[in-house]
Short mmCIF file of C-alpha atoms in Angstrom, two decimals:
data_model
loop_
_atom_site.label_atom_id
_atom_site.label_comp_id
_atom_site.label_asym_id
_atom_site.label_seq_id
_atom_site.Cartn_x
_atom_site.Cartn_y
_atom_site.Cartn_z
CA MET A 16 153.52 198.77 -63.37
CA ILE A 17 151.92 197.68 -60.07
CA PRO A 18 149.88 200.40 -58.33
CA GLU A 19 150.04 198.60 -54.96
CA LEU A 20 153.79 199.30 -54.80
CA GLU A 21 152.91 203.00 -54.39
CA LYS A 22 151.31 202.33 -50.98
CA ALA A 23 152.75 204.32 -48.07
CA THR A 24 153.56 201.08 -46.23
CA VAL A 25 155.93 199.94 -49.00
CA HIS A 26 159.70 200.46 -48.66
CA MET A 27 162.29 199.30 -51.17
CA LYS A 28 166.02 199.80 -50.91
CA ASN A 29 166.46 199.07 -54.62
CA PRO A 30 163.27 199.60 -56.67
CA GLU A 31 165.05 198.87 -59.97
CA HIS A 32 166.07 195.42 -58.71
CA VAL A 33 162.47 194.77 -57.62
CA GLN A 34 161.17 195.75 -61.08
CA ARG A 35 163.73 193.48 -62.76
CA VAL A 36 162.81 190.46 -60.63
CA ILE A 37 159.05 190.97 -61.05
CA SER A 38 159.49 191.33 -64.82
CA ALA A 39 161.50 188.10 -64.91
CA LEU A 40 158.85 186.26 -62.86
CA ARG A 41 156.18 187.43 -65.30
CA LYS A 42 158.20 186.61 -68.40
CA GLU A 43 159.06 183.08 -67.26
CA GLY A 44 155.44 182.25 -66.44
CA THR A 45 153.48 180.36 -63.84
CA ASP A 46 154.98 176.94 -64.57
CA LYS A 47 158.27 178.05 -63.06
CA LEU A 48 156.80 179.85 -60.03
CA GLN A 49 156.30 178.77 -56.44
CA VAL A 50 155.48 180.74 -53.30
CA ILE A 51 157.25 179.98 -50.03
CA SER A 52 155.73 181.63 -46.98
CA ASP A 53 155.83 181.85 -43.24
CA PHE A 54 152.41 181.65 -41.56
CA ASP A 55 152.14 183.47 -38.23
CA MET A 56 152.14 187.27 -38.63
CA THR A 57 152.82 186.84 -42.37
CA LEU A 58 149.66 185.22 -43.71
CA SER A 59 147.87 185.84 -40.43
CA ARG A 60 147.42 189.32 -38.98
CA PHE A 61 149.75 190.81 -36.39
CA GLY A 62 147.05 193.00 -34.87
CA PHE A 63 143.51 194.27 -35.21
CA ASN A 64 142.03 197.46 -33.70
CA GLY A 65 145.11 198.00 -31.54
CA ARG A 66 145.14 194.45 -30.15
CA ARG A 67 147.61 191.68 -30.94
CA CYS A 68 146.21 188.74 -32.88
CA PRO A 69 147.31 185.28 -31.75
CA THR A 70 149.91 183.08 -33.42
CA SER A 71 149.16 179.36 -33.83
CA HIS A 72 150.98 178.75 -30.51
CA ASN A 73 149.05 181.58 -28.80
CA ILE A 74 145.74 180.10 -29.98
CA LEU A 75 146.52 177.11 -27.75
CA ASP A 76 148.15 179.15 -24.96
CA ASN A 77 145.11 181.43 -24.62
CA SER A 78 142.47 178.71 -24.92
CA ARG A 79 140.15 177.50 -22.19
CA ILE A 80 141.77 174.05 -22.21
CA ILE A 81 145.00 175.39 -20.70
CA SER A 82 145.03 175.59 -16.89
CA GLU A 83 145.53 178.96 -15.20
CA GLU A 84 148.96 177.88 -14.01
CA GLY A 85 149.92 176.57 -17.46
CA ARG A 86 148.84 179.82 -19.08
CA LYS A 87 150.90 181.87 -16.65
CA LYS A 88 154.01 179.76 -17.33
CA LEU A 89 153.53 180.11 -21.11
CA GLN A 90 153.06 183.91 -20.70
CA ASP A 91 156.26 184.10 -18.65
CA LEU A 92 158.16 182.29 -21.40
CA LEU A 93 156.78 184.71 -23.99
CA HIS A 94 157.78 187.77 -21.96
CA TYR A 95 161.28 186.42 -21.45
CA TYR A 96 162.07 185.02 -24.91
CA TYR A 97 160.11 187.20 -27.37
CA PRO A 98 162.30 190.31 -26.80
CA ILE A 99 165.33 188.08 -27.48
CA GLU A 100 163.73 186.73 -30.68
CA ILE A 101 163.26 190.21 -32.17
CA ASP A 102 166.38 191.90 -30.68
CA PRO A 103 168.22 193.46 -33.66
CA ASN A 104 171.48 193.58 -31.68
CA ARG A 105 171.83 189.84 -31.11
CA THR A 106 173.17 187.49 -33.77
CA MET A 107 171.29 184.45 -35.08
CA GLU A 108 173.99 182.29 -33.48
CA GLU A 109 173.19 183.78 -30.07
CA LYS A 110 169.45 183.44 -30.60
CA ARG A 111 169.27 179.86 -31.90
CA PRO A 112 169.94 177.92 -28.66
CA LEU A 113 167.58 180.27 -26.79
CA MET A 114 164.80 179.66 -29.31
CA VAL A 115 165.28 175.88 -28.97
CA GLU A 116 164.99 176.38 -25.20
CA TRP A 117 161.78 178.43 -25.56
CA TRP A 118 160.04 176.09 -28.02
CA THR A 119 161.03 172.98 -26.01
CA LYS A 120 159.74 174.42 -22.73
CA ALA A 121 156.51 175.61 -24.38
CA HIS A 122 155.89 172.25 -26.05
CA ASP A 123 156.56 170.40 -22.78
CA LEU A 124 154.01 172.63 -21.03
CA LEU A 125 151.44 171.97 -23.76
CA VAL A 126 151.98 168.21 -23.46
CA GLU A 127 151.33 168.48 -19.71
CA GLN A 128 147.90 169.95 -20.51
CA LYS A 129 146.68 166.69 -22.10
CA ILE A 130 145.23 168.49 -25.12
CA LEU A 131 142.67 166.48 -27.12
CA LYS A 132 142.84 166.26 -30.88
CA SER A 133 139.06 166.62 -30.97
CA ASP A 134 139.30 170.03 -29.26
CA ILE A 135 141.50 171.73 -31.86
CA ALA A 136 138.71 172.84 -34.21
CA LYS A 137 136.75 174.41 -31.34
CA ILE A 138 139.87 176.11 -29.93
CA VAL A 139 140.55 177.71 -33.33
CA ARG A 140 136.90 178.72 -33.77
CA GLU A 141 136.87 180.44 -30.36
CA SER A 142 140.19 182.24 -30.92
CA GLU A 143 140.80 185.74 -32.26
CA VAL A 144 143.06 184.60 -35.09
CA MET A 145 142.60 186.47 -38.37
CA LEU A 146 144.16 186.04 -41.77
CA ARG A 147 145.43 189.25 -43.40
CA ASP A 148 142.98 191.27 -45.49
CA GLY A 149 143.14 189.94 -49.05
CA ALA A 150 143.99 186.40 -47.93
CA ASN A 151 141.14 184.82 -49.90
CA THR A 152 142.32 186.46 -53.12
CA PHE A 153 145.89 185.33 -52.39
CA PHE A 154 145.03 181.68 -51.75
CA ASP A 155 142.51 181.52 -54.60
CA GLN A 156 144.86 183.06 -57.20
CA LEU A 157 147.57 180.52 -56.40
CA HIS A 158 145.09 177.63 -56.44
CA GLN A 159 143.49 178.65 -59.74
CA HIS A 160 146.88 178.87 -61.46
CA ASN A 161 148.23 175.66 -59.87
CA ILE A 162 151.09 177.52 -58.21
CA PRO A 163 152.49 175.54 -55.26
CA LEU A 164 152.34 177.31 -51.90
CA PHE A 165 154.83 175.98 -49.38
CA ILE A 166 154.07 177.15 -45.83
CA PHE A 167 157.12 176.79 -43.62
CA SER A 168 156.07 177.53 -40.06
CA ALA A 169 157.64 177.44 -36.63
CA GLY A 170 154.09 177.38 -35.24
CA VAL A 171 151.82 174.40 -34.59
CA GLY A 172 150.92 172.61 -37.82
CA ASP A 173 147.65 171.08 -36.55
CA VAL A 174 146.37 174.52 -35.49
CA LEU A 175 147.61 176.29 -38.62
CA GLU A 176 145.88 173.77 -40.90
CA GLU A 177 142.66 174.18 -38.95
CA VAL A 178 142.83 177.99 -39.36
CA LEU A 179 143.14 177.50 -43.14
CA ARG A 180 140.37 174.89 -43.15
CA GLN A 181 137.94 177.15 -41.30
CA ALA A 182 138.77 180.03 -43.65
CA GLU A 183 138.06 177.62 -46.55
CA VAL A 184 141.43 178.28 -48.18
CA PHE A 185 143.24 174.99 -47.49
CA HIS A 186 143.56 174.09 -51.17
CA PRO A 187 145.41 171.06 -52.60
CA ASN A 188 148.29 173.23 -53.90
CA ILE A 189 149.35 173.90 -50.27
CA ASN A 190 152.07 171.96 -48.50
CA VAL A 191 152.88 172.67 -44.84
CA VAL A 192 156.04 171.94 -42.86
CA SER A 193 155.62 172.83 -39.20
CA ASN A 194 155.64 171.45 -35.64
CA TYR A 195 152.99 168.74 -35.59
CA MET A 196 151.42 167.16 -32.54
CA ASP A 197 151.58 163.44 -31.89
CA PHE A 198 148.45 162.05 -30.25
CA ASP A 199 148.02 158.69 -28.53
CA ASP A 200 145.27 156.14 -29.32
CA LYS A 201 142.82 158.10 -27.20
CA GLY A 202 143.53 161.34 -29.08
CA VAL A 203 145.54 162.91 -26.23
CA LEU A 204 148.65 164.94 -27.04
CA ARG A 205 151.70 162.95 -25.94
CA ARG A 206 154.53 164.83 -27.64
CA PHE A 207 155.49 166.92 -30.67
CA LYS A 208 156.95 165.18 -33.71
CA GLY A 209 160.48 166.16 -34.68
CA PRO A 210 162.43 167.90 -35.96
CA LEU A 211 161.73 171.02 -33.91
CA ILE A 212 161.22 174.10 -36.09
CA HIS A 213 161.82 177.51 -34.52
CA THR A 214 162.24 181.01 -35.95
CA TYR A 215 165.92 180.63 -36.79
CA ASN A 216 166.28 177.14 -38.24
CA LYS A 217 163.81 177.41 -41.13
CA ASN A 218 166.25 176.01 -43.65
CA ASN A 219 167.54 172.82 -45.19
CA THR A 220 168.46 171.25 -41.86
CA VAL A 221 164.81 170.54 -41.02
CA LEU A 222 163.80 169.71 -44.59
CA GLU A 223 166.18 166.82 -45.18
CA LYS A 224 163.41 164.27 -44.65
CA THR A 225 160.98 165.93 -47.06
CA GLU A 226 161.32 165.70 -50.82
CA HIS A 227 159.13 168.73 -51.34
CA PHE A 228 161.62 170.94 -53.19
CA GLN A 229 163.07 168.06 -55.22
CA LEU A 230 159.59 167.29 -56.54
CA LEU A 231 159.29 170.93 -57.62
CA SER A 232 162.71 171.16 -59.21
CA SER A 233 161.31 172.96 -62.29
CA ARG A 234 159.91 175.73 -60.04
CA THR A 235 163.04 177.86 -59.97
CA ASN A 236 161.32 181.24 -59.48
CA ILE A 237 160.23 182.11 -55.97
CA ILE A 238 158.18 184.67 -54.13
CA LEU A 239 159.22 184.43 -50.48
CA LEU A 240 157.04 185.95 -47.74
CA GLY A 241 158.14 186.35 -44.14
CA ASP A 242 158.07 188.57 -41.09
CA SER A 243 161.38 187.65 -39.46
CA LEU A 244 164.97 187.70 -40.62
CA GLY A 245 164.93 183.95 -39.91
CA ASP A 246 162.42 183.51 -42.74
CA LEU A 247 164.98 184.50 -45.37
CA SER A 248 166.52 181.00 -45.35
CA MET A 249 163.20 179.24 -46.15
CA ALA A 250 164.11 178.85 -49.83
CA ASP A 251 167.61 177.50 -49.19
CA GLY A 252 166.52 173.97 -50.10
CA VAL A 253 165.34 174.89 -53.59
CA PRO A 254 167.70 173.56 -56.28
CA ASN A 255 168.84 175.83 -59.15
CA VAL A 256 167.04 178.99 -58.04
CA GLU A 257 166.82 181.63 -60.76
CA ASN A 258 164.82 184.54 -59.35
CA VAL A 259 163.68 185.25 -55.79
CA LEU A 260 161.50 188.15 -54.71
CA ARG A 261 161.68 188.58 -50.92
CA VAL A 262 158.75 190.37 -49.29
CA GLY A 263 159.01 191.09 -45.57
CA PHE A 264 156.30 192.23 -43.15
CA LEU A 265 157.78 194.49 -40.48
CA ASN A 266 155.10 194.34 -37.82
CA ASP A 267 156.76 195.34 -34.56
CA LYS A 268 159.63 197.52 -33.27
CA VAL A 269 159.66 199.16 -36.69
CA GLU A 270 162.15 201.97 -36.03
CA GLU A 271 164.79 199.69 -34.52
CA ARG A 272 164.56 196.99 -37.17
CA ARG A 273 163.88 199.01 -40.33
CA GLY A 274 167.53 199.12 -41.48
CA LYS A 275 168.11 195.39 -41.18
CA TYR A 276 164.83 194.54 -42.92
CA ARG A 277 165.52 196.89 -45.83
CA ASP A 278 168.96 195.35 -46.27
CA ALA A 279 167.56 191.81 -46.26
CA TYR A 280 164.17 191.99 -48.00
CA ASP A 281 163.53 193.38 -51.49
CA ILE A 282 160.19 194.83 -50.38
CA VAL A 283 159.44 195.74 -46.76
CA LEU A 284 155.83 196.30 -45.70
CA GLU A 285 155.69 198.35 -42.53
CA LYS A 286 152.64 197.85 -40.31
CA ASP A 287 150.60 196.65 -43.28
CA GLU A 288 147.89 194.20 -42.22
CA THR A 289 146.95 193.32 -45.81
CA LEU A 290 148.19 191.11 -48.61
CA ASP A 291 147.40 193.87 -51.14
CA VAL A 292 150.98 194.30 -52.33
CA VAL A 293 151.54 190.56 -52.74
CA ASN A 294 148.21 190.22 -54.56
CA GLY A 295 149.09 193.15 -56.84
CA ILE A 296 152.41 191.51 -57.75
CA LEU A 297 150.72 188.14 -58.35
CA CYS A 298 148.02 189.76 -60.45
CA TYR A 299 150.67 191.39 -62.66
CA ILE A 300 152.73 188.17 -62.98
CA LEU A 301 149.65 186.07 -63.77
CA GLU A 302 148.13 188.44 -66.35
CA PRO A 303 147.79 186.55 -69.64
#
């Protein structure tokens, strides 16, 4: 049905269920479909030529506008909290307060750096961020068929939008909920707007102030894309969901996390830096 599902990177616990959901998505048509996706390490690449690619936070952390001392403090936070974030043996309940701690400390450090709004485009241009291979096809297919793409990110919204803008894929069908910067009259970062979004609270609690899903109440079929178990709750705010296809990118610590990902996601893509599988599914669903 979809040749991309034969790729060696593809793992499915229940292929029959996957076929059923994809068939339902195709049968019910584009008017009922929306895509809900994480950004960092889902739409953007995890690595390239053996090197890690930056997240939207890392783009700032690694940039020339951050002082040496600030960079070291941000690195220390990463080394302390990242292993906790991806530890398969800790519960979400244990992780949540620690993620709030990490994000809050990181944001406070970024505010100390007096980042200028006018610098963001240059910072992104000079970074090593890359969208996954096939990203243009992905964004263009959704745009051409007027399928809403909701990007729900625990990264930095201003940076993420600039990445999309520079890649020329920031189409009008895209809506982003993320951590946005608040600049003063002189364009200097003074704080981050609330509510704080981290890896494990991407759910209704931070969406209460947006009417996004209510406005799309007829879009009851969902393709959900993520790279963390915390991304699975991104569609919780959608009313009257009929069919959800969950596609998870397993980028790191594959052996340890494989079991949990296969239990949680319908399709798991192991160390796959492309959007080929997602594009193959979309192509099949959108065929006239």
